């Protein structure tokens, strides 16, 4: 099965080789092209033999090229069809989504290729031995892997997949091939914490340096769990216990390996009511996209941006809407400084869209902002871009920025999720492309 060429731009290598829209790519250098990973790997050569089909005729063309040079053609299937998840995890967030959301929010992917290209976490339960050999052959590294537990029975029970228990064998295969990976543990009270977590960390530490880091994040629960596996959030005391356990591991790993290796997500510190560690405690921030060290980075960027600067003389009135968990930290960070011309309110917004249990900023919907802010004199509302979809125009509930502005009767400014952007707004006001009047 080949891949149909959709377009061949003028001046591209594909055009020079005589390829046309409608041609079907069959092989590169004698190997079939499964997907974009194969395509990129097989093109990384100075001598290329390409076999394709035009109509009923199979044709071949050879050429010499620069190793980095692409064909430059576009394929009808994009060379990648996302592989869906075959697990039924007891903590799956997609299963807890509210009804009637846009279809893309219900897609469950579990694709090692997306892990390699975009840092998505994958479970490897849908990877058989042949596919594992392809991962090794294509030198797919680093991967981002959802481990959750290394105990086979615990992992099978949590993921409700009979193939979930072979994770340690898969990780050892990657290690033995010289590949690297980062690990994630979604921690659920009474399921994979305590002694189970201790075993998981012991097993993963034994895989160093192939295992580069481990992130421990608390289970995310919404108000839409009817009929699902009974789970509860961590209590303040339990969250503190998890942090003490991780701290012991960090000290041990630092002494033996020169790295803390295991990191708790920012949410655990919020749950425990603890101050977050300094920026230096996160080393090179191996899992910042997983919510590990995000606030430390925000705080450091904010402080750096304020150094040696004074705010403008113009009077400013802002309201910052953020998640409940981060509100105290954000307040401490901002009001540690004396502001002369700034009137500021920080409003913690709970995500009623998800049933009230979600406290993170990125899951605040437009209706939540309207509920908590309508009728208030907010001045200019500051929100972060993580509340919006990638196109930057809609919240999770499909409310648009324009609709939010109309319902609040106030201007809205969308900031990049950086300390520098926040500091610039507070110092000098707001403007530019993200300013919605």
Tab-separated table of C-alpha atoms in Angstrom:
chain	number	residue	atom	x	y	z
A	1	UNK	CA	0.000	0.000	0.000
A	2	UNK	CA	1.547	3.260	-1.113
A	3	UNK	CA	0.908	6.948	-0.565
A	4	UNK	CA	-0.766	9.169	-3.163
A	5	UNK	CA	1.058	12.379	-4.000
A	6	UNK	CA	-1.292	15.353	-3.707
A	7	UNK	CA	0.908	18.126	-5.078
A	8	UNK	CA	4.399	18.614	-6.487
A	9	UNK	CA	5.629	22.215	-6.054
A	10	UNK	CA	7.619	23.694	-8.885
A	11	UNK	CA	11.346	23.665	-8.163
A	12	UNK	CA	11.153	20.804	-5.672
A	13	UNK	CA	13.277	17.680	-5.913
A	14	UNK	CA	10.107	15.732	-6.637
A	15	UNK	CA	9.410	17.952	-9.642
A	16	UNK	CA	12.976	17.480	-10.888
A	17	UNK	CA	12.473	13.710	-10.693
A	18	UNK	CA	9.296	13.963	-12.785
A	19	UNK	CA	6.772	13.113	-10.064
A	20	UNK	CA	3.196	14.214	-10.682
A	21	UNK	CA	0.076	14.624	-8.548
A	22	UNK	CA	-1.709	11.267	-8.447
A	23	UNK	CA	1.499	9.217	-8.468
A	24	UNK	CA	1.646	6.599	-5.720
A	25	UNK	CA	4.895	6.329	-3.752
A	26	UNK	CA	5.724	2.663	-3.129
A	27	UNK	CA	9.274	2.395	-1.783
A	28	UNK	CA	12.355	4.439	-0.938
A	29	UNK	CA	15.696	2.656	-1.250
A	30	UNK	CA	13.927	-0.669	-1.425
A	31	UNK	CA	11.819	-0.254	1.710
A	32	UNK	CA	8.072	0.399	1.894
A	33	UNK	CA	7.114	3.717	3.463
A	34	UNK	CA	4.816	3.034	6.400
A	35	UNK	CA	4.488	6.614	7.600
A	36	UNK	CA	6.248	9.940	8.046
A	37	UNK	CA	8.873	8.367	10.331
A	38	UNK	CA	9.939	5.939	7.595
A	39	UNK	CA	9.727	8.688	4.992
A	40	UNK	CA	12.085	11.004	6.856
A	41	UNK	CA	14.508	8.242	7.799
A	42	UNK	CA	14.701	6.761	4.292
A	43	UNK	CA	15.165	10.180	2.700
A	44	UNK	CA	18.182	10.913	4.909
A	45	UNK	CA	20.654	9.607	2.347
A	46	UNK	CA	22.792	10.940	-0.475
A	47	UNK	CA	21.682	8.257	-2.931
A	48	UNK	CA	17.977	7.712	-3.446
A	49	UNK	CA	16.093	5.003	-5.331
A	50	UNK	CA	12.395	5.788	-5.571
A	51	UNK	CA	9.693	3.413	-6.854
A	52	UNK	CA	6.235	4.752	-7.653
A	53	UNK	CA	3.122	3.793	-9.568
A	54	UNK	CA	1.488	5.920	-12.266
A	55	UNK	CA	-1.716	4.469	-13.584
A	56	UNK	CA	-1.006	0.767	-13.958
A	57	UNK	CA	2.736	1.207	-14.536
A	58	UNK	CA	5.435	0.858	-11.889
A	59	UNK	CA	8.310	3.277	-12.402
A	60	UNK	CA	11.695	3.821	-10.757
A	61	UNK	CA	13.961	6.837	-10.583
A	62	UNK	CA	17.394	7.209	-8.988
A	63	UNK	CA	19.233	10.352	-7.971
A	64	UNK	CA	21.998	11.807	-5.882
A	65	UNK	CA	21.044	14.488	-3.378
A	66	UNK	CA	22.082	16.210	-0.191
A	67	UNK	CA	21.401	14.072	2.860
A	68	UNK	CA	19.054	16.720	4.292
A	69	UNK	CA	17.186	17.336	1.041
A	70	UNK	CA	13.457	16.472	0.976
A	71	UNK	CA	11.319	15.542	-2.022
A	72	UNK	CA	9.193	18.577	-1.263
A	73	UNK	CA	5.941	16.896	-2.298
A	74	UNK	CA	2.677	16.808	-0.364
A	75	UNK	CA	0.841	13.541	0.273
A	76	UNK	CA	-2.923	13.124	0.369
A	77	UNK	CA	-2.839	11.219	3.667
A	78	UNK	CA	-0.159	13.365	5.294
A	79	UNK	CA	1.852	10.144	5.831
A	80	UNK	CA	0.335	9.844	9.274
A	81	UNK	CA	-2.978	8.460	10.473
A	82	UNK	CA	-3.233	8.859	14.229
A	83	UNK	CA	-3.394	5.612	16.171
A	84	UNK	CA	-6.145	5.603	18.748
A	85	UNK	CA	-5.841	4.397	22.310
A	86	UNK	CA	-6.851	0.803	23.078
A	87	UNK	CA	-6.765	1.248	26.842
A	88	UNK	CA	-9.663	1.898	29.191
A	89	UNK	CA	-7.733	3.608	31.956
A	90	UNK	CA	-9.552	4.125	35.232
A	91	UNK	CA	-8.301	7.737	35.273
A	92	UNK	CA	-8.808	8.637	31.594
A	93	UNK	CA	-9.590	12.355	31.347
A	94	UNK	CA	-11.321	12.010	27.971
A	95	UNK	CA	-13.889	9.690	29.555
A	96	UNK	CA	-14.691	12.533	31.974
A	97	UNK	CA	-15.331	15.187	29.344
A	98	UNK	CA	-18.653	17.049	29.413
A	99	UNK	CA	-21.149	16.094	26.695
A	100	UNK	CA	-21.672	18.040	23.469
A	101	UNK	CA	-18.119	19.349	23.078
A	102	UNK	CA	-16.482	19.637	19.658
A	103	UNK	CA	-15.484	16.172	18.341
A	104	UNK	CA	-11.722	16.772	18.465
A	105	UNK	CA	-11.853	16.959	22.269
A	106	UNK	CA	-12.931	13.305	22.464
A	107	UNK	CA	-10.065	11.883	20.386
A	108	UNK	CA	-7.874	9.422	22.297
A	109	UNK	CA	-4.495	9.024	20.664
A	110	UNK	CA	-1.767	6.624	21.757
A	111	UNK	CA	0.877	6.961	19.054
A	112	UNK	CA	4.630	6.628	19.594
A	113	UNK	CA	5.239	8.643	16.433
A	114	UNK	CA	3.436	11.632	17.944
A	115	UNK	CA	5.488	11.067	21.080
A	116	UNK	CA	8.697	11.331	19.059
A	117	UNK	CA	7.599	14.355	17.038
A	118	UNK	CA	5.542	16.318	19.564
A	119	UNK	CA	6.305	14.940	23.024
A	120	UNK	CA	2.900	13.291	23.514
A	121	UNK	CA	2.807	10.602	26.201
A	122	UNK	CA	2.129	7.056	25.029
A	123	UNK	CA	1.546	3.760	26.823
A	124	UNK	CA	3.078	1.356	24.236
A	125	UNK	CA	0.234	-1.111	24.818
A	126	UNK	CA	-0.572	-1.053	21.083
A	127	UNK	CA	3.048	-1.658	20.068
A	128	UNK	CA	3.766	-5.284	19.130
A	129	UNK	CA	7.204	-6.862	18.699
A	130	UNK	CA	7.435	-5.977	15.012
A	131	UNK	CA	6.596	-2.344	15.720
A	132	UNK	CA	9.072	-2.289	18.585
A	133	UNK	CA	11.762	-3.438	16.170
A	134	UNK	CA	10.822	-0.555	13.874
A	135	UNK	CA	11.115	1.894	16.776
A	136	UNK	CA	14.618	0.593	17.391
A	137	UNK	CA	15.520	0.580	13.699
A	138	UNK	CA	14.350	4.156	13.263
A	139	UNK	CA	16.204	5.271	16.411
A	140	UNK	CA	13.054	6.847	17.860
A	141	UNK	CA	14.465	8.744	20.816
A	142	UNK	CA	13.537	10.222	23.175
A	143	UNK	CA	10.015	8.909	23.664
A	144	UNK	CA	7.594	10.103	26.336
A	145	UNK	CA	6.002	7.107	28.020
A	146	UNK	CA	3.068	6.825	30.418
A	147	UNK	CA	4.210	4.161	32.862
A	148	UNK	CA	1.913	4.709	35.894
A	149	UNK	CA	3.117	1.468	37.502
A	150	UNK	CA	5.736	-1.150	36.697
A	151	UNK	CA	3.950	-3.867	38.663
A	152	UNK	CA	2.278	-5.868	35.857
A	153	UNK	CA	-0.938	-6.584	37.723
A	154	UNK	CA	-1.371	-3.013	38.925
A	155	UNK	CA	-0.738	-1.585	35.471
A	156	UNK	CA	-3.134	-4.043	33.812
A	157	UNK	CA	-5.808	-3.194	36.371
A	158	UNK	CA	-5.355	0.557	36.026
A	159	UNK	CA	-5.267	0.544	32.227
A	160	UNK	CA	-7.688	-2.350	31.788
A	161	UNK	CA	-5.628	-3.751	28.957
A	162	UNK	CA	-4.165	-7.290	29.050
A	163	UNK	CA	-1.069	-6.063	27.194
A	164	UNK	CA	-0.253	-3.370	29.765
A	165	UNK	CA	1.826	-5.629	31.998
A	166	UNK	CA	4.842	-5.872	29.659
A	167	UNK	CA	6.017	-2.276	30.121
A	168	UNK	CA	9.304	-3.158	31.844
A	169	UNK	CA	10.274	-5.513	29.023
A	170	UNK	CA	9.517	-2.774	26.508
A	171	UNK	CA	11.543	-0.193	28.411
A	172	UNK	CA	14.467	-2.611	28.667
A	173	UNK	CA	14.314	-3.154	24.916
A	174	UNK	CA	14.606	0.587	24.384
A	175	UNK	CA	17.448	0.800	26.879
A	176	UNK	CA	19.362	-2.090	25.328
A	177	UNK	CA	19.053	-0.395	21.932
A	178	UNK	CA	20.597	2.800	23.284
A	179	UNK	CA	17.352	4.793	23.113
A	180	UNK	CA	16.149	7.244	25.745
A	181	UNK	CA	12.760	8.000	27.235
A	182	UNK	CA	10.967	10.185	29.776
A	183	UNK	CA	8.339	8.621	32.039
A	184	UNK	CA	5.033	9.793	33.471
A	185	UNK	CA	3.157	8.481	36.480
A	186	UNK	CA	-0.455	9.590	36.913
A	187	UNK	CA	-0.875	8.949	40.617
A	188	UNK	CA	-4.226	7.757	41.969
A	189	UNK	CA	-4.865	7.462	45.727
A	190	UNK	CA	-5.005	3.841	46.832
A	191	UNK	CA	-4.107	2.519	43.384
A	192	UNK	CA	-0.469	3.181	42.465
A	193	UNK	CA	0.834	5.338	45.307
A	194	UNK	CA	2.706	4.283	48.462
A	195	UNK	CA	4.537	0.978	48.046
A	196	UNK	CA	3.486	0.637	44.400
A	197	UNK	CA	5.046	4.018	43.619
A	198	UNK	CA	8.183	2.999	45.506
A	199	UNK	CA	8.560	-0.111	43.322
A	200	UNK	CA	7.878	1.867	40.160
A	201	UNK	CA	10.558	4.439	40.997
A	202	UNK	CA	13.004	1.671	41.922
A	203	UNK	CA	12.455	-0.092	38.606
A	204	UNK	CA	12.720	3.113	36.563
A	205	UNK	CA	15.859	4.303	38.372
A	206	UNK	CA	17.482	0.985	37.437
A	207	UNK	CA	16.964	1.942	33.782
A	208	UNK	CA	19.072	5.101	34.017
A	209	UNK	CA	20.471	6.717	31.916
A	210	UNK	CA	18.028	5.447	29.272
A	211	UNK	CA	15.274	6.603	31.599
A	212	UNK	CA	15.932	10.336	31.613
A	213	UNK	CA	13.281	11.603	34.025
A	214	UNK	CA	10.075	10.685	35.834
A	215	UNK	CA	7.169	13.083	36.382
A	216	UNK	CA	4.598	12.300	39.065
A	217	UNK	CA	1.271	14.082	38.508
A	218	UNK	CA	-1.983	13.774	40.480
A	219	UNK	CA	-5.022	12.247	38.834
A	220	UNK	CA	-7.318	14.822	37.261
A	221	UNK	CA	-10.988	14.337	38.119
A	222	UNK	CA	-13.996	16.183	36.722
A	223	UNK	CA	-17.641	16.206	37.764
A	224	UNK	CA	-18.547	13.838	34.924
A	225	UNK	CA	-17.582	10.442	36.366
A	226	UNK	CA	-20.988	8.798	36.500
A	227	UNK	CA	-20.555	5.067	35.942
A	228	UNK	CA	-16.752	5.280	35.959
A	229	UNK	CA	-14.242	3.642	38.273
A	230	UNK	CA	-14.471	5.174	41.769
A	231	UNK	CA	-11.533	7.541	42.277
A	232	UNK	CA	-11.030	10.470	44.598
A	233	UNK	CA	-8.551	13.368	44.698
A	234	UNK	CA	-5.568	13.487	47.024
A	235	UNK	CA	-6.089	15.121	50.393
A	236	UNK	CA	-3.707	17.852	51.526
A	237	UNK	CA	-1.987	15.403	53.892
A	238	UNK	CA	-1.669	12.723	51.212
A	239	UNK	CA	-0.213	15.199	48.724
A	240	UNK	CA	2.328	16.250	51.327
A	241	UNK	CA	3.236	12.592	51.860
A	242	UNK	CA	3.796	12.114	48.135
A	243	UNK	CA	6.121	15.134	48.087
A	244	UNK	CA	8.090	13.768	51.042
A	245	UNK	CA	8.459	10.438	49.251
A	246	UNK	CA	9.651	12.161	46.082
A	247	UNK	CA	12.045	14.347	48.083
A	248	UNK	CA	13.690	11.230	49.522
A	249	UNK	CA	14.095	9.863	46.019
A	250	UNK	CA	15.529	13.111	44.721
A	251	UNK	CA	18.185	13.138	47.435
A	252	UNK	CA	19.059	9.510	46.728
A	253	UNK	CA	19.244	10.007	42.961
A	254	UNK	CA	21.257	13.219	43.282
A	255	UNK	CA	23.819	11.435	45.431
A	256	UNK	CA	24.051	8.347	43.211
A	257	UNK	CA	23.358	9.725	39.719
A	258	UNK	CA	23.926	13.486	39.798
A	259	UNK	CA	20.309	14.161	38.900
A	260	UNK	CA	17.099	14.450	40.912
A	261	UNK	CA	15.500	12.194	38.245
A	262	UNK	CA	12.015	12.200	39.868
A	263	UNK	CA	9.937	15.385	39.819
A	264	UNK	CA	6.495	16.229	41.189
A	265	UNK	CA	4.153	18.349	39.128
A	266	UNK	CA	3.311	21.864	40.290
A	267	UNK	CA	-0.206	20.674	41.110
A	268	UNK	CA	1.079	18.461	43.939
A	269	UNK	CA	2.651	21.489	45.638
A	270	UNK	CA	-0.611	23.383	45.252
A	271	UNK	CA	-2.584	20.483	46.734
A	272	UNK	CA	-0.190	20.226	49.677
A	273	UNK	CA	-0.176	23.969	50.264
A	274	UNK	CA	3.595	24.073	49.887
A	275	UNK	CA	5.847	26.649	48.287
A	276	UNK	CA	7.247	25.521	44.971
A	277	UNK	CA	10.955	24.734	44.614
A	278	UNK	CA	13.402	27.184	43.086
A	279	UNK	CA	13.976	27.147	39.338
A	280	UNK	CA	17.350	25.409	39.788
A	281	UNK	CA	15.651	22.385	41.379
A	282	UNK	CA	14.168	21.438	37.997
A	283	UNK	CA	17.563	21.063	36.319
A	284	UNK	CA	16.960	21.375	32.550
A	285	UNK	CA	13.138	21.198	32.902
A	286	UNK	CA	12.784	17.807	31.164
A	287	UNK	CA	9.006	17.701	31.628
A	288	UNK	CA	7.865	21.293	31.776
A	289	UNK	CA	5.095	20.541	29.237
A	290	UNK	CA	3.760	18.063	31.802
A	291	UNK	CA	3.266	20.819	34.374
A	292	UNK	CA	6.580	20.182	36.109
A	293	UNK	CA	8.309	23.475	36.870
A	294	UNK	CA	5.935	25.687	34.920
A	295	UNK	CA	5.390	28.056	37.808
A	296	UNK	CA	9.073	28.185	38.734
A	297	UNK	CA	9.794	29.231	35.156
A	298	UNK	CA	6.978	31.798	35.192
A	299	UNK	CA	8.283	33.240	38.451
A	300	UNK	CA	11.890	33.442	37.240
A	301	UNK	CA	10.840	35.064	33.951
A	302	UNK	CA	8.666	37.544	35.830
A	303	UNK	CA	11.469	38.560	38.194
A	304	UNK	CA	13.986	38.858	35.359
A	305	UNK	CA	11.631	41.060	33.345
A	306	UNK	CA	11.149	43.431	36.312
A	307	UNK	CA	14.846	43.856	37.045
A	308	UNK	CA	15.888	47.490	36.881
A	309	UNK	CA	12.600	48.642	35.423
A	310	UNK	CA	9.797	50.857	36.656
A	311	UNK	CA	6.166	50.866	35.654
A	312	UNK	CA	4.680	53.473	33.372
A	313	UNK	CA	3.036	56.550	34.862
A	314	UNK	CA	-0.262	55.633	33.242
A	315	UNK	CA	-2.919	54.329	35.613
A	316	UNK	CA	-3.880	50.731	34.849
A	317	UNK	CA	-6.747	48.564	36.048
A	318	UNK	CA	-6.511	44.815	35.413
A	319	UNK	CA	-8.215	41.639	36.508
A	320	UNK	CA	-6.290	38.385	36.138
A	321	UNK	CA	-8.456	35.271	35.815
A	322	UNK	CA	-6.645	32.035	36.675
A	323	UNK	CA	-7.167	28.569	38.092
A	324	UNK	CA	-7.918	28.082	41.779
A	325	UNK	CA	-4.742	26.094	42.413
A	326	UNK	CA	-2.309	28.688	41.081
A	327	UNK	CA	-4.066	31.817	42.405
A	328	UNK	CA	-2.243	31.992	45.783
A	329	UNK	CA	1.140	31.499	44.113
A	330	UNK	CA	0.396	34.126	41.488
A	331	UNK	CA	-0.765	36.561	44.162
A	332	UNK	CA	2.390	36.071	46.236
A	333	UNK	CA	4.582	36.553	43.175
A	334	UNK	CA	2.926	39.753	41.958
A	335	UNK	CA	2.232	41.488	45.267
A	336	UNK	CA	5.764	40.898	46.499
A	337	UNK	CA	6.405	44.069	44.464
A	338	UNK	CA	5.141	47.570	45.166
A	339	UNK	CA	2.972	48.945	42.380
A	340	UNK	CA	2.263	52.656	42.186
A	341	UNK	CA	-0.049	52.966	39.179
A	342	UNK	CA	-1.621	49.524	39.035
A	343	UNK	CA	-4.992	48.459	40.374
A	344	UNK	CA	-5.096	44.671	40.167
A	345	UNK	CA	-7.458	41.890	41.188
A	346	UNK	CA	-6.610	38.196	40.900
A	347	UNK	CA	-9.755	36.096	40.553
A	348	UNK	CA	-9.509	32.311	41.026
A	349	UNK	CA	-11.986	30.706	38.634
A	350	UNK	CA	-13.221	27.163	39.186
A	351	UNK	CA	-14.083	25.198	36.076
A	352	UNK	CA	-17.798	24.651	36.383
A	353	UNK	CA	-17.688	23.486	32.769
A	354	UNK	CA	-15.996	20.342	34.098
A	355	UNK	CA	-18.300	20.031	37.082
A	356	UNK	CA	-16.389	22.160	39.579
A	357	UNK	CA	-13.586	19.734	40.482
A	358	UNK	CA	-10.968	21.028	38.021
A	359	UNK	CA	-8.741	23.813	39.354
A	360	UNK	CA	-6.118	24.355	36.623
A	361	UNK	CA	-6.025	27.482	34.475
A	362	UNK	CA	-5.881	25.782	31.083
A	363	UNK	CA	-9.262	24.115	31.583
A	364	UNK	CA	-11.243	27.266	32.348
A	365	UNK	CA	-14.037	27.713	29.812
A	366	UNK	CA	-15.677	30.893	28.590
A	367	UNK	CA	-18.829	30.204	30.586
A	368	UNK	CA	-16.731	29.978	33.767
A	369	UNK	CA	-15.299	33.435	33.149
A	370	UNK	CA	-18.748	34.885	32.526
A	371	UNK	CA	-20.136	33.218	35.665
A	372	UNK	CA	-17.445	34.644	37.969
A	373	UNK	CA	-16.805	38.009	36.315
A	374	UNK	CA	-20.065	39.255	34.793
A	375	UNK	CA	-21.265	42.437	36.466
A	376	UNK	CA	-17.852	43.250	37.916
A	377	UNK	CA	-15.723	46.218	36.953
A	378	UNK	CA	-12.753	44.181	35.709
A	379	UNK	CA	-10.982	46.997	33.900
A	380	UNK	CA	-9.063	44.965	31.344
A	381	UNK	CA	-9.296	41.205	31.742
A	382	UNK	CA	-5.994	39.326	31.406
A	383	UNK	CA	-6.111	35.645	30.496
A	384	UNK	CA	-3.480	33.261	29.151
A	385	UNK	CA	-3.455	31.605	25.753
A	386	UNK	CA	-3.616	28.106	27.262
A	387	UNK	CA	-7.340	28.694	27.862
A	388	UNK	CA	-7.879	28.801	24.099
A	389	UNK	CA	-7.536	26.196	21.380
A	390	UNK	CA	-4.454	26.282	19.148
A	391	UNK	CA	-6.066	28.712	16.720
A	392	UNK	CA	-6.440	31.158	19.618
A	393	UNK	CA	-10.095	31.942	18.979
A	394	UNK	CA	-12.268	29.637	21.119
A	395	UNK	CA	-12.518	28.323	24.665
A	396	UNK	CA	-13.287	24.689	25.480
A	397	UNK	CA	-17.032	25.423	25.430
A	398	UNK	CA	-16.707	27.031	21.961
A	399	UNK	CA	-17.314	30.531	23.293
A	400	UNK	CA	-15.308	33.001	21.225
A	401	UNK	CA	-13.210	35.870	22.529
A	402	UNK	CA	-15.638	38.330	20.950
A	403	UNK	CA	-18.562	36.671	22.745
A	404	UNK	CA	-16.673	36.867	26.041
A	405	UNK	CA	-15.963	40.565	25.508
A	406	UNK	CA	-19.606	41.254	24.732
A	407	UNK	CA	-20.891	39.381	27.784
A	408	UNK	CA	-18.420	41.032	30.158
A	409	UNK	CA	-18.599	44.455	28.521
A	410	UNK	CA	-14.841	44.758	28.964
A	411	UNK	CA	-11.685	44.462	26.873
A	412	UNK	CA	-9.842	41.152	27.008
A	413	UNK	CA	-6.122	40.640	26.535
A	414	UNK	CA	-4.679	37.201	25.841
A	415	UNK	CA	-1.126	36.870	27.130
A	416	UNK	CA	1.509	34.333	26.282
A	417	UNK	CA	1.934	31.980	29.222
A	418	UNK	CA	5.266	33.524	30.234
A	419	UNK	CA	6.420	35.637	33.129
A	420	UNK	CA	7.863	38.162	30.719
A	421	UNK	CA	4.481	38.729	29.023
A	422	UNK	CA	2.787	39.185	32.391
A	423	UNK	CA	5.448	41.636	33.584
A	424	UNK	CA	5.211	43.676	30.383
A	425	UNK	CA	1.446	43.942	30.749
A	426	UNK	CA	1.631	45.080	34.371
A	427	UNK	CA	4.455	47.527	33.698
A	428	UNK	CA	3.284	49.129	30.487
A	429	UNK	CA	-0.304	48.123	29.798
A	430	UNK	CA	-1.243	45.863	26.930
A	431	UNK	CA	-1.408	46.006	23.170
A	432	UNK	CA	-0.479	44.245	19.975
A	433	UNK	CA	-2.042	41.354	18.146
A	434	UNK	CA	-3.399	39.685	21.295
A	435	UNK	CA	-5.286	42.810	22.332
A	436	UNK	CA	-9.014	42.325	21.755
A	437	UNK	CA	-10.892	45.632	22.016
